């Protein structure tokens, strides 16, 4: 298991603890960090998909390392991305961890958070984010850009401050379908009771008018494409969108070839509404979802070819992941989490994780130990020669320690899985065994009740009334039961009580490490505020423009 290019011991200039690496420019790798949106592990050839063609992504696996227990810090975009960028559990950085659905909200990744990009930038890296951000935009005015990627270490930004929404694609429905968010019964009761008091008819009419107007302007409000601080397309068009993103990424690599650089390349695909350019439409046997996955793969191929053409492959660490598992509740078009159960179980958080760094990481390496998308943070800090912040908890662990010495066990003995801001489950990989215990303190109630997901509500809710509590916790051993099909009890697992006790102690310690913080997603922070609305023309023109 000796990595290629290493006879023994760590690579020159590489240390395996958290001390800063003192490496010269020529040893510091470039970083291309690729994130797909909502792509399941089961969608990729290298993770066992037989019908989708993903040769470029598969190449990352065969030429680098494949992580089979790579865990996103949340089964939702915004919190997962906050964790990825900062190396910290979302509960530490954004608090209540739902997703942003309005550009004019005031919440976002706080300025006090430190991203790997800002550390790399300080270390002399050219940095860029191309694609989806989804971590807020403004705080007090429509142009203060307090949460903008440019303020979080990305010197260049071309992309989408929010996310891909159904509303950004004419005729593809809306993500603001209210009955999806409130369980139908609650919505009906709410409407009826208020309606009876005020006069149901007038209220419903008023509300419908307002709602219809809202749906008309929503694409203008939320489907925004920016280059740095300037809006280039509002609403953005999905025509050749992935081609345009790819061209931006290629050009960034070309102009940064002489410098160490860090590119965070983050797709809008394969989030709903699904789209694929003409070239890929009909290219897969799995409809538009499969077409989108194959277009992503093409784009990854363009990036790899660019690195090759510029002679940068050897000294560039390429990482690919997904921010969460396939969002089965959202789409009726596809998405596959392999053998893993839906959102809020393993399927929502177990994501692809591929790392290629030729001559350092042994080609074809497979790591089955627990790793996290938060591990990218300390890895970038370490390899760029920066220093980990000392004033805060960092939950990620340097990936390269494991990848360069694969006989070691992962540092993630415990991991904590949240449903919004509530600790839902603990994962424990004991040092002295191959078991991977996962204990659930509560599980979501599925809608409809006999289904295997929250299909009426788009996402699973985490508040009492939407969940079933478990005391003692529901215990699974993922090493024997990766699909979380049969919970263990004292009858089936003789060490049941001591196992859940250890996990409970770890949960208590983890809770004690949390600092109280104001959530970035309080109702006051997620509600759209007209004065924060990014707008490139005038309200009379609905803020529309196209300068792309
Ligand atoms: C491959 O991915 C598609 C699209 O998500 C899915 O429908 C199919 O079941 C997957 N096949 C396998 C063998 O995993």
XYZ file of C-alpha atoms and ligand atoms in Angstrom:
562
model
C 0.000 0.000 0.000
C 2.882 2.367 -0.620
C 1.743 5.315 -2.715
C 3.480 5.663 -6.048
C 6.436 8.004 -5.854
C 6.964 7.386 -2.175
C 9.332 4.729 -0.970
C 8.696 5.270 2.697
C 7.456 7.977 4.972
C 5.541 11.017 3.990
C 6.159 13.012 0.835
C 8.809 15.719 1.010
C 7.343 18.895 2.303
C 4.408 17.060 3.762
C 3.768 16.622 7.443
C 1.057 14.489 8.839
C 0.011 16.547 11.835
C -1.709 19.883 11.830
C 1.471 21.951 11.746
C 1.867 24.318 8.852
C 3.671 22.814 5.905
C 6.729 24.747 4.908
C 6.720 24.032 1.249
C 8.158 26.018 -1.591
C 6.009 27.250 -4.429
C 6.947 24.419 -6.708
C 5.685 21.816 -4.236
C 2.392 23.441 -3.496
C -0.303 21.891 -5.641
C -3.020 23.705 -7.504
C -6.527 22.766 -6.460
C -9.487 22.028 -8.673
C -12.397 21.287 -6.362
C -15.491 20.151 -8.190
C -18.922 19.958 -6.605
C -21.972 18.568 -8.337
C -25.397 19.494 -6.992
C -27.600 16.737 -5.558
C -25.870 13.945 -7.445
C -26.201 10.519 -5.882
C -23.364 8.079 -5.465
C -25.242 5.560 -7.572
C -25.158 7.857 -10.601
C -21.467 7.368 -11.340
C -19.821 4.523 -13.180
C -16.994 4.331 -10.666
C -19.536 3.776 -7.891
C -21.287 1.012 -9.750
C -23.651 2.631 -12.225
C -23.718 0.469 -15.330
C -25.832 2.539 -17.678
C -24.744 6.158 -17.243
C -21.508 6.984 -19.001
C -19.156 8.989 -16.802
C -15.707 8.137 -18.192
C -14.058 11.390 -17.110
C -15.218 11.206 -13.530
C -14.338 7.507 -13.511
C -10.837 8.467 -14.609
C -10.442 10.463 -11.404
C -11.190 7.251 -9.517
C -8.846 5.053 -11.517
C -6.028 7.623 -11.456
C -6.597 8.653 -7.857
C -8.420 7.652 -4.716
C -12.057 6.724 -4.285
C -13.655 7.399 -0.938
C -16.546 5.061 -0.237
C -17.653 6.534 3.075
C -17.427 10.211 2.209
C -19.973 12.125 4.246
C -21.519 15.515 3.546
C -22.076 17.527 6.702
C -25.747 18.024 5.808
C -28.268 16.547 3.384
C -29.017 20.076 2.137
C -27.140 22.478 -0.137
C -26.470 25.622 1.917
C -25.341 23.982 5.158
C -23.323 21.327 3.334
C -21.504 24.041 1.383
C -20.916 26.148 4.485
C -19.278 23.122 6.092
C -17.236 22.339 3.003
C -15.838 25.866 2.800
C -15.073 26.278 6.504
C -14.326 22.740 7.704
C -16.911 23.193 10.461
C -20.287 21.670 11.232
C -23.019 23.952 9.878
C -24.467 24.339 13.343
C -21.276 26.283 14.183
C -21.400 28.576 11.160
C -24.937 29.164 9.933
C -26.954 27.794 12.816
C -30.396 26.631 11.757
C -29.445 24.909 8.625
C -32.116 24.993 5.963
C -31.527 26.408 2.508
C -31.757 29.920 1.166
C -34.463 30.332 -1.458
C -34.431 34.115 -1.929
C -31.601 36.376 -3.119
C -33.043 39.228 -1.087
C -32.625 37.415 2.228
C -30.096 38.870 4.646
C -28.663 35.609 5.998
C -25.545 33.965 4.651
C -22.097 32.734 5.495
C -20.996 35.201 8.203
C -17.951 37.363 7.535
C -16.365 35.996 10.686
C -16.083 32.558 9.073
C -12.809 31.655 7.377
C -12.966 29.688 4.145
C -10.150 27.618 2.673
C -10.190 30.053 -0.230
C -9.308 33.024 1.941
C -6.433 31.090 3.484
C -5.163 29.970 0.081
C -5.495 33.524 -1.219
C -3.324 34.766 1.653
C -0.814 32.088 0.699
C -0.542 33.611 -2.757
C -3.039 31.471 -4.609
C -5.171 32.760 -7.463
C -8.669 31.805 -6.356
C -11.963 31.494 -8.213
C -15.432 30.216 -7.671
C -17.270 29.345 -10.842
C -20.875 28.209 -10.476
C -23.220 27.961 -7.560
C -22.655 29.758 -4.252
C -25.909 29.509 -2.248
C -24.577 31.142 0.902
C -26.166 34.569 0.876
C -25.472 37.865 -0.814
C -26.346 41.110 0.990
C -26.809 42.299 4.554
C -28.070 45.871 4.511
C -28.210 47.207 0.973
C -28.695 45.667 -2.448
C -24.998 46.087 -3.274
C -23.083 45.603 -0.024
C -22.392 41.990 -1.051
C -21.442 41.164 2.512
C -21.813 37.418 1.907
C -20.502 37.450 -1.674
C -17.804 34.921 -2.694
C -15.434 37.845 -3.393
C -15.604 38.603 0.346
C -14.899 34.995 1.255
C -11.573 34.502 -0.440
C -12.604 33.983 -4.044
C -10.855 36.680 -6.017
C -12.842 35.810 -9.126
C -16.500 34.846 -9.172
C -18.642 33.895 -12.126
C -21.845 32.275 -11.129
C -25.018 32.178 -9.170
C -25.374 33.709 -5.742
C -28.404 31.511 -5.118
C -29.087 28.175 -6.750
C -30.890 26.498 -9.583
C -34.634 26.701 -9.044
C -37.490 25.287 -11.053
C -38.592 28.875 -11.499
C -35.413 29.665 -13.451
C -36.632 27.474 -16.300
C -39.842 28.661 -17.940
C -42.601 26.077 -17.833
C -40.869 23.829 -15.308
C -42.940 24.597 -12.254
C -42.080 26.395 -9.076
C -40.181 25.607 -5.961
C -42.472 27.993 -4.065
C -45.403 25.586 -4.168
C -46.576 26.315 -0.671
C -48.282 23.011 -0.076
C -44.888 21.353 -0.499
C -43.498 23.117 2.515
C -46.410 22.876 4.872
C -47.864 19.452 5.179
C -51.240 19.735 3.438
C -53.257 19.258 6.573
C -51.558 22.120 8.410
C -51.963 24.378 5.389
C -55.644 23.604 5.127
C -56.259 24.148 8.820
C -54.326 27.411 8.719
C -56.167 28.743 5.691
C -59.539 27.655 6.995
C -59.183 29.110 10.442
C -57.820 32.477 9.270
C -60.213 32.401 6.351
C -63.270 31.845 8.521
C -62.341 34.739 10.746
C -61.729 37.312 8.008
C -63.943 36.023 5.289
C -62.496 33.101 3.412
C -63.365 34.204 -0.103
C -61.722 37.625 -0.112
C -58.663 36.327 1.635
C -58.174 33.519 -0.820
C -58.626 35.857 -3.795
C -56.188 38.384 -2.379
C -53.691 35.723 -1.576
C -53.973 34.089 -5.001
C -53.363 37.418 -6.764
C -50.353 38.118 -4.656
C -49.033 34.605 -5.159
C -49.496 34.733 -8.944
C -47.656 38.065 -9.117
C -44.903 36.665 -6.967
C -44.420 33.642 -9.233
C -44.134 35.968 -12.245
C -41.318 38.023 -10.778
C -39.521 35.202 -9.007
C -37.162 34.348 -11.893
C -36.069 37.991 -11.989
C -35.529 38.059 -8.262
C -33.701 34.801 -7.836
C -32.164 33.587 -11.091
C -29.173 35.866 -11.215
C -25.809 35.342 -12.902
C -22.910 37.530 -11.749
C -19.327 38.192 -12.693
C -17.660 39.394 -9.506
C -19.917 42.154 -8.193
C -21.761 42.825 -11.452
C -24.896 41.132 -12.704
C -24.454 39.772 -16.218
C -27.749 37.966 -16.727
C -31.044 38.406 -14.902
C -32.790 36.031 -15.127
C -30.081 33.656 -16.282
C -30.756 31.445 -19.243
C -29.964 27.763 -19.111
C -28.972 27.754 -22.774
C -25.456 26.355 -22.948
C -25.071 27.140 -19.290
C -22.684 24.297 -18.564
C -20.650 25.173 -21.646
C -20.392 28.772 -20.464
C -19.363 27.687 -16.972
C -16.821 25.305 -18.410
C -15.344 28.003 -20.646
C -15.021 30.287 -17.611
C -13.209 27.545 -15.702
C -10.882 26.739 -18.599
C -10.027 30.415 -19.037
C -9.359 30.813 -15.332
C -6.951 27.858 -15.397
C -5.238 29.228 -18.522
C -4.644 32.643 -17.032
C -3.534 31.220 -13.671
C -1.248 28.533 -15.059
C 1.905 30.268 -13.810
C 0.631 30.702 -10.280
C -0.561 28.265 -7.727
C -4.335 28.427 -8.119
C -7.481 27.173 -6.484
C -10.651 26.698 -8.483
C -13.940 25.796 -6.840
C -16.063 24.648 -9.762
C -19.613 24.050 -8.703
C -22.354 22.856 -11.026
C -26.015 23.877 -11.068
C -26.667 20.407 -12.398
C -28.087 17.947 -11.393
C -30.526 19.916 -9.253
C -34.106 20.411 -10.433
C -35.229 21.849 -12.764
C -33.032 19.533 -14.730
C -31.540 20.772 -17.957
C -29.012 19.643 -20.518
C -27.724 21.344 -23.620
C -28.804 20.164 -27.056
C -25.605 18.178 -27.439
C -26.510 16.016 -24.421
C -30.282 15.876 -24.631
C -31.223 12.266 -25.213
C -27.648 11.082 -24.715
C -28.441 8.791 -21.772
C -30.942 6.013 -21.151
C -32.134 7.851 -18.023
C -33.913 10.876 -19.403
C -32.944 14.434 -18.662
C -31.397 13.458 -15.310
C -28.964 11.076 -16.961
C -28.289 13.604 -19.732
C -27.378 16.180 -17.099
C -25.020 13.779 -15.322
C -23.321 13.017 -18.627
C -22.975 16.707 -19.406
C -21.328 17.220 -16.027
C -18.953 14.405 -16.914
C -18.130 16.078 -20.224
C -17.359 19.300 -18.407
C -15.070 17.506 -15.947
C -13.320 16.042 -18.986
C -12.744 19.536 -20.399
C -11.102 20.591 -17.137
C -8.874 17.507 -17.045
C -7.873 18.064 -20.675
C -7.016 21.676 -19.945
C -4.763 20.647 -17.075
C -3.069 18.152 -19.352
C -2.638 20.596 -22.219
C -0.999 23.103 -19.886
C 1.202 20.503 -18.224
C -0.512 21.020 -14.890
C -1.960 17.573 -14.235
C 0.862 16.343 -12.029
C 0.833 19.282 -9.714
C -2.896 19.720 -9.420
C -5.046 18.056 -6.826
C -8.458 17.386 -8.326
C -11.335 16.589 -5.987
C -14.903 15.772 -6.936
C -17.933 15.457 -4.710
C -21.628 16.204 -4.467
C -23.099 18.530 -1.859
C -25.675 15.895 -0.870
C -27.174 12.680 -2.154
C -29.768 12.554 -4.899
C -32.763 14.587 -3.804
C -35.351 11.956 -4.508
C -38.106 14.030 -2.889
C -37.646 16.815 -5.426
C -37.321 15.006 -8.669
C -39.393 12.510 -10.508
C -36.739 12.253 -13.192
C -34.038 10.138 -11.627
C -31.163 10.255 -9.232
C -29.826 7.192 -7.537
C -28.274 6.765 -4.104
C -27.135 3.232 -4.728
C -27.875 0.917 -1.828
C -28.336 3.807 0.580
C -31.630 4.899 2.027
C -33.200 8.315 1.347
C -32.458 11.790 2.644
C -31.881 12.027 6.398
C -30.545 8.514 6.283
C -27.290 7.480 4.648
C -28.437 8.296 1.103
C -28.672 12.012 1.789
C -25.157 12.368 3.145
C -23.013 9.637 1.639
C -21.626 11.279 -1.445
C -19.006 10.591 -4.094
C -15.485 11.554 -3.049
C -12.671 11.309 -5.570
C -9.186 12.730 -5.132
C -6.519 12.682 -7.808
C -3.003 13.941 -7.243
C -0.709 12.028 -9.580
C 2.514 10.641 -8.148
C 1.329 11.320 -4.597
C -1.874 9.330 -4.316
C -1.742 5.738 -5.492
C -4.001 5.238 -8.525
C -7.011 3.074 -7.788
C -6.746 3.509 -4.036
C -10.009 2.923 -2.182
C -10.612 4.302 1.277
C -13.529 2.808 3.165
C -12.983 4.710 6.405
C -15.206 7.656 7.251
C -14.172 10.925 5.621
C -16.049 14.190 5.396
C -16.536 17.000 2.918
C -15.222 19.177 5.769
C -11.823 17.503 5.319
C -11.093 19.623 2.272
C -10.634 22.677 4.473
C -7.655 21.454 6.542
C -6.269 19.690 3.463
C -6.133 22.890 1.430
C -4.776 24.829 4.399
C -2.032 22.281 4.955
C -0.976 21.890 1.337
C -1.077 25.589 0.546
C 1.272 26.236 3.447
C -1.296 28.099 5.504
C -2.179 27.754 9.122
C -5.373 26.459 10.665
C -7.304 29.093 12.591
C -6.587 28.615 16.294
C -9.590 30.457 17.661
C -12.319 28.049 16.615
C -13.214 24.389 16.355
C -12.346 22.792 13.019
C -14.207 19.547 12.435
C -12.487 18.443 9.217
C -9.318 16.327 9.230
C -6.540 16.476 6.634
C -7.468 13.979 3.945
C -3.961 13.526 2.702
C -2.863 11.951 5.962
C -5.167 9.087 5.137
C -4.560 9.028 1.394
C -0.775 8.945 1.667
C -0.748 6.405 4.451
C -3.834 4.336 3.785
C -3.057 1.774 6.455
C -3.940 4.397 9.040
C -7.430 4.732 10.407
C -9.408 7.880 9.763
C -9.329 10.526 12.436
C -13.112 10.714 12.343
C -13.844 8.341 15.167
C -17.151 10.133 15.690
C -19.288 12.121 13.296
C -22.450 14.009 14.036
C -25.417 14.106 11.710
C -27.869 16.928 11.944
C -31.431 17.402 10.863
C -31.453 21.192 10.510
C -29.980 22.312 13.823
C -30.889 19.259 15.866
C -28.480 16.420 16.382
C -30.175 13.488 14.721
C -27.578 10.741 14.759
C -24.047 9.873 15.798
C -21.646 7.749 13.787
C -18.910 5.853 15.546
C -16.050 3.979 13.930
C -14.290 2.370 16.915
C -10.533 2.224 16.498
C -10.356 -1.460 17.317
C -13.027 -2.800 14.986
C -14.434 -2.451 11.499
C -17.931 -1.701 12.738
C -19.510 1.609 11.826
C -22.214 2.264 14.379
C -24.897 4.796 13.669
C -27.352 5.705 16.405
C -30.461 7.735 15.572
C -32.090 9.807 18.303
C -34.987 10.494 15.987
C -36.044 9.693 12.433
C -38.309 11.674 10.125
C -41.912 10.602 9.634
C -42.287 9.885 5.968
C -45.001 11.458 3.817
C -47.011 9.678 2.627
C -46.684 7.534 5.744
C -45.985 4.239 4.024
C -43.416 5.661 1.587
C -39.687 5.808 2.105
C -39.193 9.572 1.929
C -40.762 12.968 2.538
C -42.385 13.107 -0.868
C -45.184 15.527 -0.049
C -42.946 18.044 1.563
C -39.803 18.243 -0.601
C -37.613 17.973 2.473
C -37.969 16.167 5.763
C -38.827 18.378 8.698
C -37.009 17.954 11.955
C -39.317 19.451 14.520
C -41.393 17.404 16.951
C -44.547 16.278 15.209
C -42.586 15.527 12.034
C -40.246 13.020 13.631
C -40.322 9.947 15.808
C -37.997 10.026 18.790
C -36.017 6.933 19.748
C -34.947 6.245 23.293
C -32.883 4.128 23.371
C -31.601 5.219 19.976
C -32.092 3.191 16.807
C -28.761 1.507 16.258
C -27.343 0.223 12.976
C -24.001 -1.255 12.079
C -23.350 0.224 8.653
C -20.493 -2.190 8.049
C -23.019 -5.049 8.016
C -26.182 -3.160 7.162
C -25.278 -0.189 4.941
C -28.908 0.227 3.858
C -30.041 0.832 7.447
C -32.696 -1.833 7.138
C -32.591 -3.643 10.481
C -32.108 -1.691 13.702
C -30.253 -3.532 16.435
C -31.462 -3.883 19.982
C -30.191 -5.479 23.177
C -31.460 -8.865 21.872
C -29.570 -8.709 18.588
C -26.445 -6.857 19.755
C -25.097 -7.930 23.124
C -23.020 -4.763 23.578
C -25.977 -2.559 22.679
C -26.021 -0.578 25.900
C -22.313 0.068 26.131
C -22.196 1.087 22.455
C -24.992 3.627 22.746
C -23.476 4.902 26.003
C -20.177 5.655 24.297
C -22.023 7.442 21.507
C -24.159 9.395 23.929
C -20.999 10.565 25.742
C -19.482 11.685 22.434
C -22.684 13.560 21.596
C -22.576 15.317 24.972
C -18.975 16.367 24.420
C -19.795 17.578 20.937
C -22.750 19.594 22.215
C -20.562 21.142 24.872
C -18.139 22.311 22.153
C -20.826 24.379 20.428
C -20.815 28.116 20.997
C -24.202 29.747 21.104
C -24.692 31.692 17.883
C -27.423 33.546 16.111
C -28.823 31.537 13.243
C -28.451 32.827 9.700
C -31.825 31.360 8.940
C -34.201 32.907 11.398
C -37.462 33.926 9.713
C -36.198 37.523 9.797
C -33.090 36.541 7.872
C -34.646 34.335 5.200
C -37.615 36.533 4.323
C -36.930 38.642 1.193
C -36.306 42.332 1.872
C -36.991 44.522 -1.164
C -34.019 46.789 -0.384
C -31.631 43.823 -0.619
C -32.853 42.719 -4.027
C -30.019 42.616 -6.582
C -31.256 44.432 -9.663
C -29.282 45.255 -12.809
C -31.771 47.569 -14.523
C -34.848 49.160 -13.001
C -37.824 47.720 -11.208
C -39.994 48.918 -14.093
C -38.008 46.606 -16.345
C -38.298 43.858 -13.733
C -34.513 44.059 -13.217
C -34.004 42.195 -16.494
C -30.756 42.365 -18.438
C -28.414 40.279 -20.496
C -24.762 41.251 -20.730
C -23.331 37.799 -21.089
C -27.734 4.641 -12.827
O -28.265 5.968 -12.651
C -29.587 6.129 -13.081
C -29.946 7.606 -12.951
O -29.932 8.011 -11.619
C -30.500 5.217 -12.290
O -31.818 5.343 -12.753
C -30.028 3.784 -12.423
O -30.802 2.956 -11.607
C -28.570 3.660 -12.036
N -28.124 2.302 -12.291
C -27.436 1.581 -11.424
C -27.082 0.204 -11.851
O -27.124 1.990 -10.346
